[in-house]
């Protein structure tokens, strides 16, 4: 484990959680579980038992102050700032390239900043197995055992069991599958062969970069140029010149899927609970409703009256919100925007954000 380095990509806006999550304050900066800890703080703490201070955060330059405030112990050399988003391929690829230049024997593990995981020891055991499997020359993903036929997640099809010392549950990966229709998702669940793709990847940096070079040579060469200059005075100049012209692509398409086709991907089944907090329905799942009201309420000093109502209320205002005779409602009340929808339609919030952006209402985004 001494060669293990954790990477936390902290990007994206979380548009399905608007108006709580904004471009200037994305969801990983919020406490969405009522634990008193933000998502990125929880992610960092979760990885510390395995990586210690060997944790690198990749985030937008506009979030530097907030991230440093929430993670004061994060070393300056381990903070990678993007001046514009380029998706996970560039973010994770750059972290891999920087770490590889520092130590070519590094085994990296990438874990998104906005996921909720538990219990801790079960998660840590899975990561340990992933590191041992990666050391045999594999890109390893941790697949989440599905509990329902979700159409909101991609899937991983597991293959035969591998013989890896200290990783008894390791399997090969046959393929990655895009988000399915519900009937297909039900067959996946019934087969027992498919796992949710949580975007957790553990791999030798050398192998990650090898597949990046094979499948995305332009992205690879640009990231290598930046990484070579990263710990030198030329960093800013090189970064500003190279980063804007890099291809925008997810790490799944740039590395994981093509690597699986060559037999270079393995999987560790994750039997811990996992949620990517993808919408307000997820917040309802993660924050049980009060026994007396059937309503989940988040917000300091929230003033909510309910009668025969259920759902989720998130508020940072002091005005009274009264809900009467309405089921599975979602109300998000902020000083400059009010959202009212249902848990069933929570995924459609993203479309509202896109429409507001198209109409020029960017001041509330």
mmCIF file of C-alpha atoms in Angstrom:
data_model
loop_
_atom_site.group_PDB
_atom_site.id
_atom_site.type_symbol
_atom_site.label_atom_id
_atom_site.label_comp_id
_atom_site.label_asym_id
_atom_site.label_seq_id
_atom_site.Cartn_x
_atom_site.Cartn_y
_atom_site.Cartn_z
ATOM 1 C CA UNK A 1 0.000 0.000 0.000
ATOM 2 C CA UNK A 2 3.031 2.307 0.276
ATOM 3 C CA UNK A 3 2.817 2.952 -3.484
ATOM 4 C CA UNK A 4 -0.885 3.814 -3.359
ATOM 5 C CA UNK A 5 -1.952 7.394 -4.107
ATOM 6 C CA UNK A 6 -5.601 8.490 -4.031
ATOM 7 C CA UNK A 7 -7.060 10.971 -6.506
ATOM 8 C CA UNK A 8 -10.288 12.882 -5.864
ATOM 9 C CA UNK A 9 -11.765 14.398 -9.044
ATOM 10 C CA UNK A 10 -14.000 17.216 -7.827
ATOM 11 C CA UNK A 11 -15.655 18.519 -10.954
ATOM 12 C CA UNK A 12 -19.102 18.998 -12.373
ATOM 13 C CA UNK A 13 -21.864 21.231 -11.158
ATOM 14 C CA UNK A 14 -24.540 18.740 -10.139
ATOM 15 C CA UNK A 15 -27.254 20.347 -12.247
ATOM 16 C CA UNK A 16 -29.879 17.875 -11.020
ATOM 17 C CA UNK A 17 -29.467 19.414 -7.560
ATOM 18 C CA UNK A 18 -30.136 22.993 -8.697
ATOM 19 C CA UNK A 19 -30.809 25.473 -7.143
ATOM 20 C CA UNK A 20 -28.928 24.066 -4.135
ATOM 21 C CA UNK A 21 -25.924 23.186 -6.278
ATOM 22 C CA UNK A 22 -24.566 26.030 -8.432
ATOM 23 C CA UNK A 23 -21.536 26.550 -10.665
ATOM 24 C CA UNK A 24 -19.854 28.505 -7.870
ATOM 25 C CA UNK A 25 -20.864 25.978 -5.188
ATOM 26 C CA UNK A 26 -21.239 22.479 -6.687
ATOM 27 C CA UNK A 27 -22.701 19.592 -4.753
ATOM 28 C CA UNK A 28 -19.401 18.226 -3.406
ATOM 29 C CA UNK A 29 -19.049 21.399 -1.313
ATOM 30 C CA UNK A 30 -22.376 20.768 0.477
ATOM 31 C CA UNK A 31 -23.432 18.570 3.373
ATOM 32 C CA UNK A 32 -26.212 16.571 1.731
ATOM 33 C CA UNK A 33 -26.432 13.770 4.282
ATOM 34 C CA UNK A 34 -27.028 15.721 7.480
ATOM 35 C CA UNK A 35 -23.731 14.385 8.861
ATOM 36 C CA UNK A 36 -22.148 17.781 9.428
ATOM 37 C CA UNK A 37 -19.506 16.988 6.796
ATOM 38 C CA UNK A 38 -19.495 18.007 3.131
ATOM 39 C CA UNK A 39 -19.203 15.342 0.456
ATOM 40 C CA UNK A 40 -15.593 16.200 -0.431
ATOM 41 C CA UNK A 41 -14.583 16.305 3.242
ATOM 42 C CA UNK A 42 -16.140 12.877 3.771
ATOM 43 C CA UNK A 43 -14.387 11.503 0.692
ATOM 44 C CA UNK A 44 -10.997 12.772 1.882
ATOM 45 C CA UNK A 45 -11.525 11.318 5.367
ATOM 46 C CA UNK A 46 -12.609 7.999 3.866
ATOM 47 C CA UNK A 47 -9.342 7.657 1.936
ATOM 48 C CA UNK A 48 -6.970 8.815 4.665
ATOM 49 C CA UNK A 49 -6.677 5.397 6.406
ATOM 50 C CA UNK A 50 -5.233 3.937 3.171
ATOM 51 C CA UNK A 51 -3.369 6.857 1.629
ATOM 52 C CA UNK A 52 -2.467 9.141 4.540
ATOM 53 C CA UNK A 53 -1.455 12.471 3.021
ATOM 54 C CA UNK A 54 -0.936 10.859 -0.411
ATOM 55 C CA UNK A 55 -4.197 12.339 -1.702
ATOM 56 C CA UNK A 56 -4.478 14.558 -4.781
ATOM 57 C CA UNK A 57 -7.547 16.697 -5.537
ATOM 58 C CA UNK A 58 -8.363 17.822 -9.076
ATOM 59 C CA UNK A 59 -10.893 20.652 -9.182
ATOM 60 C CA UNK A 60 -11.764 23.915 -10.905
ATOM 61 C CA UNK A 61 -9.662 26.978 -10.216
ATOM 62 C CA UNK A 62 -12.820 28.816 -9.108
ATOM 63 C CA UNK A 63 -13.233 26.292 -6.271
ATOM 64 C CA UNK A 64 -9.708 26.632 -4.919
ATOM 65 C CA UNK A 65 -10.591 28.745 -1.900
ATOM 66 C CA UNK A 66 -13.573 26.593 -0.872
ATOM 67 C CA UNK A 67 -11.669 23.315 -1.302
ATOM 68 C CA UNK A 68 -8.660 24.580 0.660
ATOM 69 C CA UNK A 69 -10.963 25.797 3.428
ATOM 70 C CA UNK A 70 -12.657 22.408 3.685
ATOM 71 C CA UNK A 71 -9.392 20.452 3.326
ATOM 72 C CA UNK A 72 -6.794 22.582 5.148
ATOM 73 C CA UNK A 73 -4.370 19.668 5.422
ATOM 74 C CA UNK A 74 -4.235 19.132 1.651
ATOM 75 C CA UNK A 75 -0.668 19.719 0.449
ATOM 76 C CA UNK A 76 -0.254 22.461 -2.145
ATOM 77 C CA UNK A 77 1.635 20.077 -4.434
ATOM 78 C CA UNK A 78 -1.401 17.800 -4.399
ATOM 79 C CA UNK A 79 -3.931 20.385 -5.554
ATOM 80 C CA UNK A 80 -4.467 20.371 -9.328
ATOM 81 C CA UNK A 81 -6.573 23.243 -10.653
ATOM 82 C CA UNK A 82 -8.370 23.303 -14.003
ATOM 83 C CA UNK A 83 -9.068 26.699 -15.535
ATOM 84 C CA UNK A 84 -11.866 25.103 -17.573
ATOM 85 C CA UNK A 85 -13.552 21.679 -17.295
ATOM 86 C CA UNK A 86 -12.391 18.936 -19.668
ATOM 87 C CA UNK A 87 -14.290 15.949 -18.217
ATOM 88 C CA UNK A 88 -12.786 13.058 -16.268
ATOM 89 C CA UNK A 89 -10.430 11.847 -19.011
ATOM 90 C CA UNK A 90 -8.267 14.950 -18.770
ATOM 91 C CA UNK A 91 -8.673 15.382 -14.995
ATOM 92 C CA UNK A 92 -7.771 11.823 -14.011
ATOM 93 C CA UNK A 93 -5.267 11.508 -16.841
ATOM 94 C CA UNK A 94 -3.376 14.611 -15.705
ATOM 95 C CA UNK A 95 -3.247 13.365 -12.118
ATOM 96 C CA UNK A 96 -1.920 10.017 -13.370
ATOM 97 C CA UNK A 97 0.725 11.725 -15.506
ATOM 98 C CA UNK A 98 1.908 13.987 -12.668
ATOM 99 C CA UNK A 99 2.135 11.111 -10.212
ATOM 100 C CA UNK A 100 3.908 8.927 -12.775
ATOM 101 C CA UNK A 101 6.568 11.589 -13.357
ATOM 102 C CA UNK A 102 7.111 11.821 -9.621
ATOM 103 C CA UNK A 103 7.227 8.048 -9.101
ATOM 104 C CA UNK A 104 6.667 5.585 -11.968
ATOM 105 C CA UNK A 105 5.793 2.802 -9.501
ATOM 106 C CA UNK A 106 2.687 4.610 -8.232
ATOM 107 C CA UNK A 107 -0.640 2.790 -8.081
ATOM 108 C CA UNK A 108 -3.389 5.389 -8.298
ATOM 109 C CA UNK A 109 -6.988 5.157 -7.166
ATOM 110 C CA UNK A 110 -9.635 7.609 -8.413
ATOM 111 C CA UNK A 111 -12.699 8.256 -6.228
ATOM 112 C CA UNK A 112 -15.252 10.970 -7.036
ATOM 113 C CA UNK A 113 -15.754 13.749 -4.501
ATOM 114 C CA UNK A 114 -19.551 13.542 -4.482
ATOM 115 C CA UNK A 115 -20.361 9.974 -3.479
ATOM 116 C CA UNK A 116 -21.729 8.580 -0.219
ATOM 117 C CA UNK A 117 -20.275 5.250 0.925
ATOM 118 C CA UNK A 118 -20.558 3.019 3.981
ATOM 119 C CA UNK A 119 -19.683 1.221 6.127
ATOM 120 C CA UNK A 120 -16.095 2.463 6.010
ATOM 121 C CA UNK A 121 -14.306 -0.809 6.763
ATOM 122 C CA UNK A 122 -16.119 -2.666 3.982
ATOM 123 C CA UNK A 123 -15.162 0.071 1.510
ATOM 124 C CA UNK A 124 -11.523 0.041 2.662
ATOM 125 C CA UNK A 125 -11.343 -3.742 2.315
ATOM 126 C CA UNK A 126 -12.551 -3.478 -1.296
ATOM 127 C CA UNK A 127 -9.965 -0.795 -2.105
ATOM 128 C CA UNK A 128 -7.197 -2.930 -0.592
ATOM 129 C CA UNK A 129 -8.231 -5.813 -2.842
ATOM 130 C CA UNK A 130 -8.264 -3.427 -5.800
ATOM 131 C CA UNK A 131 -4.721 -2.253 -5.057
ATOM 132 C CA UNK A 132 -3.431 -5.818 -4.804
ATOM 133 C CA UNK A 133 -5.156 -6.675 -8.085
ATOM 134 C CA UNK A 134 -3.810 -3.550 -9.812
ATOM 135 C CA UNK A 135 -0.306 -4.586 -8.770
ATOM 136 C CA UNK A 136 -0.659 -7.643 -11.048
ATOM 137 C CA UNK A 137 -1.016 -5.320 -14.049
ATOM 138 C CA UNK A 138 -4.717 -4.525 -14.206
ATOM 139 C CA UNK A 139 -6.959 -1.495 -14.298
ATOM 140 C CA UNK A 140 -9.403 -2.313 -11.520
ATOM 141 C CA UNK A 141 -12.898 -0.957 -11.063
ATOM 142 C CA UNK A 142 -15.007 -1.387 -7.950
ATOM 143 C CA UNK A 143 -18.471 -2.426 -9.088
ATOM 144 C CA UNK A 144 -21.436 -1.860 -6.803
ATOM 145 C CA UNK A 145 -23.759 -4.808 -6.325
ATOM 146 C CA UNK A 146 -27.119 -3.464 -7.552
ATOM 147 C CA UNK A 147 -30.112 -3.407 -5.234
ATOM 148 C CA UNK A 148 -32.681 -2.373 -7.832
ATOM 149 C CA UNK A 149 -32.998 -2.233 -11.652
ATOM 150 C CA UNK A 150 -31.687 1.323 -11.947
ATOM 151 C CA UNK A 151 -31.744 3.030 -15.330
ATOM 152 C CA UNK A 152 -29.623 5.908 -14.033
ATOM 153 C CA UNK A 153 -26.310 4.058 -13.796
ATOM 154 C CA UNK A 154 -23.985 2.364 -16.251
ATOM 155 C CA UNK A 155 -23.235 -1.307 -15.595
ATOM 156 C CA UNK A 156 -20.190 -3.585 -15.511
ATOM 157 C CA UNK A 157 -20.491 -7.203 -16.585
ATOM 158 C CA UNK A 158 -18.289 -9.410 -14.429
ATOM 159 C CA UNK A 159 -16.409 -12.386 -15.836
ATOM 160 C CA UNK A 160 -14.537 -15.287 -14.286
ATOM 161 C CA UNK A 161 -12.915 -15.219 -10.857
ATOM 162 C CA UNK A 162 -9.225 -14.308 -10.889
ATOM 163 C CA UNK A 163 -6.526 -15.862 -8.732
ATOM 164 C CA UNK A 164 -4.983 -12.858 -7.024
ATOM 165 C CA UNK A 165 -3.237 -13.099 -3.681
ATOM 166 C CA UNK A 166 -4.955 -10.939 -1.047
ATOM 167 C CA UNK A 167 -7.826 -10.219 -3.460
ATOM 168 C CA UNK A 168 -10.147 -13.247 -3.247
ATOM 169 C CA UNK A 169 -13.155 -11.506 -4.808
ATOM 170 C CA UNK A 170 -11.374 -10.160 -7.922
ATOM 171 C CA UNK A 171 -12.983 -11.022 -11.262
ATOM 172 C CA UNK A 172 -12.319 -10.219 -14.888
ATOM 173 C CA UNK A 173 -14.508 -7.665 -16.677
ATOM 174 C CA UNK A 174 -16.299 -8.672 -19.863
ATOM 175 C CA UNK A 175 -17.712 -5.268 -20.776
ATOM 176 C CA UNK A 176 -19.044 -1.911 -19.652
ATOM 177 C CA UNK A 177 -22.672 -1.226 -20.547
ATOM 178 C CA UNK A 178 -24.386 2.139 -20.955
ATOM 179 C CA UNK A 179 -27.453 3.121 -18.913
ATOM 180 C CA UNK A 180 -30.127 0.573 -19.897
ATOM 181 C CA UNK A 181 -33.885 0.665 -20.309
ATOM 182 C CA UNK A 182 -35.803 -0.631 -17.285
ATOM 183 C CA UNK A 183 -36.617 -4.042 -18.777
ATOM 184 C CA UNK A 184 -32.951 -4.601 -19.614
ATOM 185 C CA UNK A 185 -31.909 -3.417 -16.149
ATOM 186 C CA UNK A 186 -34.236 -6.023 -14.648
ATOM 187 C CA UNK A 187 -32.517 -8.801 -16.593
ATOM 188 C CA UNK A 188 -29.144 -7.472 -15.407
ATOM 189 C CA UNK A 189 -30.307 -7.572 -11.802
ATOM 190 C CA UNK A 190 -31.728 -11.073 -12.130
ATOM 191 C CA UNK A 191 -28.575 -12.486 -13.752
ATOM 192 C CA UNK A 192 -26.244 -11.540 -10.904
ATOM 193 C CA UNK A 193 -23.489 -10.835 -13.449
ATOM 194 C CA UNK A 194 -23.870 -7.056 -13.593
ATOM 195 C CA UNK A 195 -22.725 -4.355 -11.198
ATOM 196 C CA UNK A 196 -23.254 -0.601 -11.114
ATOM 197 C CA UNK A 197 -20.368 1.420 -12.507
ATOM 198 C CA UNK A 198 -19.431 3.845 -9.706
ATOM 199 C CA UNK A 199 -16.486 5.319 -11.605
ATOM 200 C CA UNK A 200 -13.934 4.045 -9.084
ATOM 201 C CA UNK A 201 -10.669 3.042 -10.786
ATOM 202 C CA UNK A 202 -7.437 1.710 -9.287
ATOM 203 C CA UNK A 203 -4.452 1.112 -11.581
ATOM 204 C CA UNK A 204 -0.715 1.479 -12.018
ATOM 205 C CA UNK A 205 -0.197 4.934 -13.481
ATOM 206 C CA UNK A 206 1.948 3.335 -16.197
ATOM 207 C CA UNK A 207 -0.945 1.133 -17.359
ATOM 208 C CA UNK A 208 -3.474 3.953 -17.200
ATOM 209 C CA UNK A 209 -1.219 6.131 -19.355
ATOM 210 C CA UNK A 210 -0.473 3.263 -21.745
ATOM 211 C CA UNK A 211 -4.153 2.875 -22.580
ATOM 212 C CA UNK A 212 -4.624 6.620 -22.756
ATOM 213 C CA UNK A 213 -1.815 6.802 -25.321
ATOM 214 C CA UNK A 214 -3.324 3.951 -27.348
ATOM 215 C CA UNK A 215 -6.862 5.326 -27.435
ATOM 216 C CA UNK A 216 -6.503 9.100 -27.068
ATOM 217 C CA UNK A 217 -3.026 10.005 -28.358
ATOM 218 C CA UNK A 218 -3.735 13.749 -28.560
ATOM 219 C CA UNK A 219 -4.973 13.835 -24.986
ATOM 220 C CA UNK A 220 -2.042 11.709 -23.829
ATOM 221 C CA UNK A 221 0.618 13.878 -25.462
ATOM 222 C CA UNK A 222 -0.908 17.083 -24.117
ATOM 223 C CA UNK A 223 -1.141 15.725 -20.581
ATOM 224 C CA UNK A 224 2.440 14.481 -20.724
ATOM 225 C CA UNK A 225 3.614 17.930 -21.774
ATOM 226 C CA UNK A 226 1.801 19.512 -18.849
ATOM 227 C CA UNK A 227 2.979 16.860 -16.374
ATOM 228 C CA UNK A 228 6.632 17.296 -17.330
ATOM 229 C CA UNK A 229 6.369 20.996 -16.506
ATOM 230 C CA UNK A 230 4.124 20.602 -13.463
ATOM 231 C CA UNK A 231 6.785 20.748 -10.743
ATOM 232 C CA UNK A 232 8.801 23.421 -12.546
ATOM 233 C CA UNK A 233 8.487 27.217 -12.918
ATOM 234 C CA UNK A 234 7.085 26.639 -16.428
ATOM 235 C CA UNK A 235 3.890 25.011 -15.114
ATOM 236 C CA UNK A 236 1.446 27.901 -15.598
ATOM 237 C CA UNK A 237 2.728 28.876 -19.017
ATOM 238 C CA UNK A 238 2.598 25.321 -20.361
ATOM 239 C CA UNK A 239 -0.773 24.598 -18.759
ATOM 240 C CA UNK A 240 -2.412 27.729 -20.169
ATOM 241 C CA UNK A 241 -1.129 26.897 -23.647
ATOM 242 C CA UNK A 242 -1.941 23.171 -23.739
ATOM 243 C CA UNK A 243 -5.042 22.611 -21.566
ATOM 244 C CA UNK A 244 -7.626 24.527 -23.680
ATOM 245 C CA UNK A 245 -6.944 22.427 -26.786
ATOM 246 C CA UNK A 246 -7.193 19.024 -25.081
ATOM 247 C CA UNK A 247 -10.060 16.715 -26.118
ATOM 248 C CA UNK A 248 -13.037 16.538 -23.747
ATOM 249 C CA UNK A 249 -13.876 12.917 -22.940
ATOM 250 C CA UNK A 250 -14.844 10.770 -19.950
ATOM 251 C CA UNK A 251 -12.277 8.361 -18.529
ATOM 252 C CA UNK A 252 -14.700 5.465 -19.176
ATOM 253 C CA UNK A 253 -14.547 6.079 -22.936
ATOM 254 C CA UNK A 254 -10.896 7.126 -23.032
ATOM 255 C CA UNK A 255 -9.499 4.219 -21.012
ATOM 256 C CA UNK A 256 -11.835 1.822 -19.199
ATOM 257 C CA UNK A 257 -14.015 0.524 -22.034
ATOM 258 C CA UNK A 258 -11.224 -0.013 -24.588
ATOM 259 C CA UNK A 259 -8.997 -1.534 -21.886
ATOM 260 C CA UNK A 260 -11.761 -4.002 -21.005
ATOM 261 C CA UNK A 261 -11.889 -5.095 -24.644
ATOM 262 C CA UNK A 262 -8.201 -6.087 -24.395
ATOM 263 C CA UNK A 263 -8.650 -7.992 -21.122
ATOM 264 C CA UNK A 264 -6.798 -5.452 -18.994
ATOM 265 C CA UNK A 265 -9.669 -4.609 -16.630
ATOM 266 C CA UNK A 266 -10.610 -6.431 -13.438
ATOM 267 C CA UNK A 267 -13.351 -5.783 -10.887
ATOM 268 C CA UNK A 268 -13.762 -5.987 -7.145
ATOM 269 C CA UNK A 269 -17.428 -6.331 -6.109
ATOM 270 C CA UNK A 270 -18.395 -3.585 -3.677
ATOM 271 C CA UNK A 271 -20.870 -4.869 -1.116
ATOM 272 C CA UNK A 272 -20.999 -1.554 0.730
ATOM 273 C CA UNK A 273 -23.804 0.964 0.340
ATOM 274 C CA UNK A 274 -23.198 3.601 -2.317
ATOM 275 C CA UNK A 275 -25.022 6.608 -3.698
ATOM 276 C CA UNK A 276 -23.851 9.300 -6.107
ATOM 277 C CA UNK A 277 -26.469 11.771 -4.803
ATOM 278 C CA UNK A 278 -27.663 12.301 -8.344
ATOM 279 C CA UNK A 279 -30.925 14.098 -7.575
ATOM 280 C CA UNK A 280 -33.216 15.220 -4.766
ATOM 281 C CA UNK A 281 -34.797 11.781 -4.536
ATOM 282 C CA UNK A 282 -31.352 10.564 -3.452
ATOM 283 C CA UNK A 283 -31.255 13.190 -0.718
ATOM 284 C CA UNK A 284 -34.557 11.773 0.489
ATOM 285 C CA UNK A 285 -33.041 8.283 0.600
ATOM 286 C CA UNK A 286 -29.960 9.458 2.469
ATOM 287 C CA UNK A 287 -31.883 11.544 5.014
ATOM 288 C CA UNK A 288 -34.738 9.544 6.519
ATOM 289 C CA UNK A 289 -37.946 11.456 7.030
ATOM 290 C CA UNK A 290 -39.132 12.356 10.494
ATOM 291 C CA UNK A 291 -41.349 9.592 11.864
ATOM 292 C CA UNK A 292 -44.155 12.012 12.576
ATOM 293 C CA UNK A 293 -44.204 13.870 9.264
ATOM 294 C CA UNK A 294 -42.928 11.534 6.492
ATOM 295 C CA UNK A 295 -41.016 14.593 5.290
ATOM 296 C CA UNK A 296 -37.238 15.033 5.028
ATOM 297 C CA UNK A 297 -36.268 18.583 5.956
ATOM 298 C CA UNK A 298 -32.763 20.003 5.536
ATOM 299 C CA UNK A 299 -31.743 23.499 6.525
ATOM 300 C CA UNK A 300 -30.726 25.348 9.665
ATOM 301 C CA UNK A 301 -33.773 26.835 11.310
ATOM 302 C CA UNK A 302 -36.126 25.490 8.638
ATOM 303 C CA UNK A 303 -39.779 26.429 9.291
ATOM 304 C CA UNK A 304 -41.916 23.743 7.653
ATOM 305 C CA UNK A 305 -45.523 22.788 8.340
ATOM 306 C CA UNK A 306 -46.875 19.592 6.806
ATOM 307 C CA UNK A 307 -50.195 17.806 6.905
ATOM 308 C CA UNK A 308 -50.571 14.526 5.008
ATOM 309 C CA UNK A 309 -47.476 15.369 2.960
ATOM 310 C CA UNK A 310 -44.292 13.479 2.157
ATOM 311 C CA UNK A 311 -41.077 14.203 0.298
ATOM 312 C CA UNK A 312 -38.059 16.459 0.663
ATOM 313 C CA UNK A 313 -37.671 20.105 1.640
ATOM 314 C CA UNK A 314 -34.331 21.906 1.451
ATOM 315 C CA UNK A 315 -34.301 25.514 2.570
ATOM 316 C CA UNK A 316 -31.856 28.174 3.669
ATOM 317 C CA UNK A 317 -34.528 30.839 4.237
ATOM 318 C CA UNK A 318 -36.605 31.616 7.306
ATOM 319 C CA UNK A 319 -39.975 31.808 5.586
ATOM 320 C CA UNK A 320 -42.573 29.239 6.454
ATOM 321 C CA UNK A 321 -43.185 26.464 3.931
ATOM 322 C CA UNK A 322 -46.565 24.763 4.313
ATOM 323 C CA UNK A 323 -47.306 21.493 2.515
ATOM 324 C CA UNK A 324 -50.795 20.008 2.697
ATOM 325 C CA UNK A 325 -52.057 16.814 1.084
ATOM 326 C CA UNK A 326 -49.170 16.278 -1.341
ATOM 327 C CA UNK A 327 -47.005 13.173 -1.730
ATOM 328 C CA UNK A 328 -43.342 12.793 -2.734
ATOM 329 C CA UNK A 329 -42.876 16.521 -3.233
ATOM 330 C CA UNK A 330 -39.488 18.208 -3.617
ATOM 331 C CA UNK A 331 -39.193 21.831 -2.526
ATOM 332 C CA UNK A 332 -35.863 23.676 -2.663
ATOM 333 C CA UNK A 333 -36.055 27.243 -1.385
ATOM 334 C CA UNK A 334 -33.102 29.605 -1.831
ATOM 335 C CA UNK A 335 -32.948 33.420 -1.769
ATOM 336 C CA UNK A 336 -33.000 33.770 -5.573
ATOM 337 C CA UNK A 337 -34.632 30.578 -6.862
ATOM 338 C CA UNK A 338 -37.449 28.231 -5.871
ATOM 339 C CA UNK A 339 -37.783 24.677 -7.185
ATOM 340 C CA UNK A 340 -40.961 22.618 -6.833
ATOM 341 C CA UNK A 341 -41.131 19.150 -8.348
ATOM 342 C CA UNK A 342 -41.685 15.528 -7.301
ATOM 343 C CA UNK A 343 -39.232 12.772 -6.467
ATOM 344 C CA UNK A 344 -40.401 10.928 -9.588
ATOM 345 C CA UNK A 345 -39.419 13.878 -11.784
ATOM 346 C CA UNK A 346 -36.246 14.852 -9.888
ATOM 347 C CA UNK A 347 -33.979 13.792 -12.786
ATOM 348 C CA UNK A 348 -35.649 16.410 -15.009
ATOM 349 C CA UNK A 349 -34.188 19.298 -13.006
ATOM 350 C CA UNK A 350 -31.173 19.182 -15.323
ATOM 351 C CA UNK A 351 -33.426 20.122 -18.242
ATOM 352 C CA UNK A 352 -34.627 23.179 -16.341
ATOM 353 C CA UNK A 353 -31.036 24.289 -15.828
ATOM 354 C CA UNK A 354 -30.276 23.836 -19.529
ATOM 355 C CA UNK A 355 -33.364 25.868 -20.454
ATOM 356 C CA UNK A 356 -32.444 28.663 -18.045
ATOM 357 C CA UNK A 357 -28.932 28.765 -19.496
ATOM 358 C CA UNK A 358 -30.310 28.933 -23.046
ATOM 359 C CA UNK A 359 -32.576 31.817 -22.107
ATOM 360 C CA UNK A 360 -29.723 33.774 -20.528
ATOM 361 C CA UNK A 361 -30.774 33.368 -16.884
ATOM 362 C CA UNK A 362 -27.184 32.550 -15.913
ATOM 363 C CA UNK A 363 -27.241 34.669 -12.757
ATOM 364 C CA UNK A 364 -29.105 31.888 -10.917
ATOM 365 C CA UNK A 365 -26.909 29.058 -12.211
#
